[in-house]
mmCIF file of C-alpha atoms in Angstrom:
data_model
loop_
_atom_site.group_PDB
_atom_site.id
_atom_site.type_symbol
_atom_site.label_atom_id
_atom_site.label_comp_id
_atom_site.label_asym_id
_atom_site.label_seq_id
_atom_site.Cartn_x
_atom_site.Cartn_y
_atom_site.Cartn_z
ATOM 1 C CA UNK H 1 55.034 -215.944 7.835
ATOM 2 C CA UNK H 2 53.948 -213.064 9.876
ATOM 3 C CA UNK H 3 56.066 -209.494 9.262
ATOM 4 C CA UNK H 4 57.716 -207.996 11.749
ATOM 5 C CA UNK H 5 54.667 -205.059 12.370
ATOM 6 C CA UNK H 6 52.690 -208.112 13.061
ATOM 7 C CA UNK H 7 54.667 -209.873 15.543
ATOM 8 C CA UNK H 8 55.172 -206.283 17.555
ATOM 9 C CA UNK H 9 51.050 -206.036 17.118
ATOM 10 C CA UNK H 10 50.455 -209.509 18.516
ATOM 11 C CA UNK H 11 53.411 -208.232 21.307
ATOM 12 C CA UNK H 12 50.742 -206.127 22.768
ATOM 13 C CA UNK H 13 53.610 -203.837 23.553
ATOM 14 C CA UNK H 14 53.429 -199.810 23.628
ATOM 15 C CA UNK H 15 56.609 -197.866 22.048
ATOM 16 C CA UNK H 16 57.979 -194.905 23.952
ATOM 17 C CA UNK H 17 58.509 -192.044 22.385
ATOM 18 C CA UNK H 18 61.751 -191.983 20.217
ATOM 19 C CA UNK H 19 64.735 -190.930 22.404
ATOM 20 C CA UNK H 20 66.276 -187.014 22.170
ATOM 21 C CA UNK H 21 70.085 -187.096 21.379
ATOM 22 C CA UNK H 22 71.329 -186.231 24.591
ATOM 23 C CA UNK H 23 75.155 -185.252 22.558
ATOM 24 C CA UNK H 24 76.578 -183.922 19.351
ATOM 25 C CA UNK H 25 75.760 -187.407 17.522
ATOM 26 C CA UNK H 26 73.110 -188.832 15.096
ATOM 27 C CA UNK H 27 70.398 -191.264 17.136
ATOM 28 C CA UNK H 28 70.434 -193.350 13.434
ATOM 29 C CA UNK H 29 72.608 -193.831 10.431
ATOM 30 C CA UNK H 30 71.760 -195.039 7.061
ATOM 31 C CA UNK H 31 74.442 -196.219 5.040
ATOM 32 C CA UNK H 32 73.658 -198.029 1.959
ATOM 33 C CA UNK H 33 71.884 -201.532 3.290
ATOM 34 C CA UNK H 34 72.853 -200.781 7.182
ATOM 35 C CA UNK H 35 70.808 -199.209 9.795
ATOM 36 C CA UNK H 36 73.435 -198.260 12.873
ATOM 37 C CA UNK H 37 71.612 -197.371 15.517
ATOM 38 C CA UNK H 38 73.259 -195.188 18.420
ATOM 39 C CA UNK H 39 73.352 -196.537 21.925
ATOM 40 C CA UNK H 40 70.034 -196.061 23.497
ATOM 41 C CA UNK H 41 68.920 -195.699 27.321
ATOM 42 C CA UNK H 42 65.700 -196.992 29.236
ATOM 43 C CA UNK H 43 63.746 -194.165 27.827
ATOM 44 C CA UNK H 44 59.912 -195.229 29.480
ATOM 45 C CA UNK H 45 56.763 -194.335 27.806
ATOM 46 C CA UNK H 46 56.187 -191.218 29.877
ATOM 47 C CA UNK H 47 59.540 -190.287 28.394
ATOM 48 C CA UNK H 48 61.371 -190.671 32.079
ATOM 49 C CA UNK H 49 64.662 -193.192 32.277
ATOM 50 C CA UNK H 50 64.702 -196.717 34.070
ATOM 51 C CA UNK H 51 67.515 -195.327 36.802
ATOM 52 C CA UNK H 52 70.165 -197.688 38.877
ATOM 53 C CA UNK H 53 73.302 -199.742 38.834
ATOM 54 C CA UNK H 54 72.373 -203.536 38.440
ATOM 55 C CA UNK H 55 73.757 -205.264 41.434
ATOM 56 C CA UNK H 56 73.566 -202.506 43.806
ATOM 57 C CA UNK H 57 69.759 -200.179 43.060
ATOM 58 C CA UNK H 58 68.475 -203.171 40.817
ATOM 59 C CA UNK H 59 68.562 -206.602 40.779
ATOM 60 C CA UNK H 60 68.734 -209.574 37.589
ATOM 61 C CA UNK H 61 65.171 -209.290 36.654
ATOM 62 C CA UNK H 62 65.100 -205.237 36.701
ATOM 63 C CA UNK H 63 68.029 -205.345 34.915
ATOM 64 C CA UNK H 64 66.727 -207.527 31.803
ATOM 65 C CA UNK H 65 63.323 -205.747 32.088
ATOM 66 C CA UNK H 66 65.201 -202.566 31.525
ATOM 67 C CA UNK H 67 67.436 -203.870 28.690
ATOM 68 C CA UNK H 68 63.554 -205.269 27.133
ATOM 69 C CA UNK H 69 62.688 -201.128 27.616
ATOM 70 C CA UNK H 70 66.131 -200.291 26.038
ATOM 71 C CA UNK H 71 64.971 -202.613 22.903
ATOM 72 C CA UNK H 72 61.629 -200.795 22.570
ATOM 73 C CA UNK H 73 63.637 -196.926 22.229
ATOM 74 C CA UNK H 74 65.254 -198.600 19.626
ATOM 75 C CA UNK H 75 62.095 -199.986 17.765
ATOM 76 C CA UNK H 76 60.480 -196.469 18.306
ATOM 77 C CA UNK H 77 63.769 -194.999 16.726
ATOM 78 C CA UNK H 78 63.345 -197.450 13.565
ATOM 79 C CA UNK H 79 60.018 -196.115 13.354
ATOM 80 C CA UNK H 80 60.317 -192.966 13.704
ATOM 81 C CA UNK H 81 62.987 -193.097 10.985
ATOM 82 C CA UNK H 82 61.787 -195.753 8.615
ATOM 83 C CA UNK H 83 58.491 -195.427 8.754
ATOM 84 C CA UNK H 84 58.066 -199.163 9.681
ATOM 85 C CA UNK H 85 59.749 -202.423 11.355
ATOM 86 C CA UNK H 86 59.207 -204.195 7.818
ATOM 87 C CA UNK H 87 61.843 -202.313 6.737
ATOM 88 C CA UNK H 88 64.643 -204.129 9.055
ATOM 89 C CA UNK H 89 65.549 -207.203 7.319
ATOM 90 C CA UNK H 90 67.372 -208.463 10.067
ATOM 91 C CA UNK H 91 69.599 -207.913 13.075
ATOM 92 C CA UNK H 92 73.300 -208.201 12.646
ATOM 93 C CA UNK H 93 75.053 -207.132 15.761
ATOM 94 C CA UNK H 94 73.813 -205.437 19.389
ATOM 95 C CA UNK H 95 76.545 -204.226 21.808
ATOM 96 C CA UNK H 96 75.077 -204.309 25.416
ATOM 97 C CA UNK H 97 76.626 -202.408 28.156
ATOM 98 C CA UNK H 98 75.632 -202.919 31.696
ATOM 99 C CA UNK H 99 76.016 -200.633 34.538
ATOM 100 C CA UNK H 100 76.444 -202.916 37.413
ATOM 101 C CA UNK H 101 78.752 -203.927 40.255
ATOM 102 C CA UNK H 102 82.327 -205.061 39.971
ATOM 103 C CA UNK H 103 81.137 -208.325 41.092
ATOM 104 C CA UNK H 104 78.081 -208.879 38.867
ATOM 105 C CA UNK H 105 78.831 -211.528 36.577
ATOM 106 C CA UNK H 106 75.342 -212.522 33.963
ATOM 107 C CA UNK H 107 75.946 -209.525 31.624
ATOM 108 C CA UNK H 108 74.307 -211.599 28.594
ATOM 109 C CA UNK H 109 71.063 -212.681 31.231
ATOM 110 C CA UNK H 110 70.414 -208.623 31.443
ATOM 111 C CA UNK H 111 71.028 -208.319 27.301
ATOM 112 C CA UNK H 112 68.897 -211.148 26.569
ATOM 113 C CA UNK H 113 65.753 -208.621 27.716
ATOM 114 C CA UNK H 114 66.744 -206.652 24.131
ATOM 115 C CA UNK H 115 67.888 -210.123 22.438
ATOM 116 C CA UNK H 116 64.786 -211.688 23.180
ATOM 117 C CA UNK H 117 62.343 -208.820 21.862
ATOM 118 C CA UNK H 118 64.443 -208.165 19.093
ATOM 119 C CA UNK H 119 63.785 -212.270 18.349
ATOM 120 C CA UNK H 120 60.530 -211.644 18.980
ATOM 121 C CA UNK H 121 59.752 -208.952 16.462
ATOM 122 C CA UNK H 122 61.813 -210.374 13.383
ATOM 123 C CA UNK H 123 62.001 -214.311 14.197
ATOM 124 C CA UNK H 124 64.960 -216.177 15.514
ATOM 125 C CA UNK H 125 66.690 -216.432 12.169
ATOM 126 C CA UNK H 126 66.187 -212.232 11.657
ATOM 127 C CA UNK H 127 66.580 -211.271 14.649
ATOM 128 C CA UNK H 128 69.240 -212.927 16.497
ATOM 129 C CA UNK H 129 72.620 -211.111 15.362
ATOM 130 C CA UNK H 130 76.369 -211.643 16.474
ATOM 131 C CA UNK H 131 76.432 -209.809 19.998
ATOM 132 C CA UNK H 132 78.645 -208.597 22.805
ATOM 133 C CA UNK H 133 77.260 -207.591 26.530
ATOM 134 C CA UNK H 134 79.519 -206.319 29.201
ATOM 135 C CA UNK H 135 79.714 -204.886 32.681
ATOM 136 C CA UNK H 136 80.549 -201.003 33.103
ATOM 137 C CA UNK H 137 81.346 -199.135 36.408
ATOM 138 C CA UNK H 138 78.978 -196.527 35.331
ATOM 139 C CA UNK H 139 76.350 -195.307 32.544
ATOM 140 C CA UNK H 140 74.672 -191.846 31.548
ATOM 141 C CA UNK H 141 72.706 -191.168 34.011
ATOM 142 C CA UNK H 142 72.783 -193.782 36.068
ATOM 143 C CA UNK H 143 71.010 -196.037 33.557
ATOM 144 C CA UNK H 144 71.452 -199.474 33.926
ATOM 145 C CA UNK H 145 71.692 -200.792 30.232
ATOM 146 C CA UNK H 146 72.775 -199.121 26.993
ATOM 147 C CA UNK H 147 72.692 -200.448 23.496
ATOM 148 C CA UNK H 148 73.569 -200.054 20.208
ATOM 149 C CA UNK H 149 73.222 -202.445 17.481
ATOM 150 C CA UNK H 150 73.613 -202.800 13.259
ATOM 151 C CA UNK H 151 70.860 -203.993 11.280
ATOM 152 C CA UNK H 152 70.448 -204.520 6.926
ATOM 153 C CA UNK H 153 67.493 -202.851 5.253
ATOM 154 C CA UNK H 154 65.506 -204.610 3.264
ATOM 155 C CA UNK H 155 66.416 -203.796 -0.259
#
């Protein structure tokens, strides 16, 4: 069974650099076996946001590809903070928030772009938590997905 470092290796994928606080709030919290991560925008490698209301700037597929680049600030925060993605023993719960039109209605099709690489990294039994995804009239700004999620440490 491959570790989680391993799966992100064979990935192929690049980490951004871990997001700035952009308020009076911690991007991470330890707290005994939990990891709570802080919601977390498109940051890009070149440190610039994904920008645009789903529905409206950006369509289905931009919208999940963003949510994928939302799951990679995270990974880079875990990193950053950890040391290492071996540490995460597995995902308990991601809240997904969508900025998109009142109309747009596949909320979990956009979240499934974090869901996915999250299942990717720590396997489907790891890395596949509870979740919740819904629509917002607006994000900061102008992003098109925010998340936050829960995690346990391995012990």
């Amino acid at each position: 069974m491959k570790t989680a470092e391993e799966n992100f290796e064979a990935l192929g994928l690049i980490l951004p650099p871990p997001p700035k606080p952009l308020g009076v709030y911690k991007p991470c919290l330890i707290d005994g076996k939990y990891l709570y991560l802080s919601g977390h925008g498109t940051v890009q490698g070149d440190g610039t946001l994904i920008i645009g209301r789903i529905g409206e700037d950006l369509d289905i597929q931009a919208g999940k590809t963003a949510a994928r680049q939302v799951g990679l600030a995270m990974l880079s925060t875990i990193k950053a903070n950890l040391g290492s993605l071996n540490k995460v023993k597995r995902v308990i719960k991601v809240l997904g928030m969508v900025n998109c039109t009142s109309d747009f209605e596949k909320h979990p099709y956009v979240i499934n772009g974090c869901s996915e690489l999250f299942a990717s990294v720590w396997g489907e039994e790891n890395g596949i938590g509870v979740r919740s995804a819904v629509g917002f009239g607006s994000l900061p700004d102008n992003i098109p997905v925010e998340i936050e999620a829960m995690f346990e440490l391995e012990q």
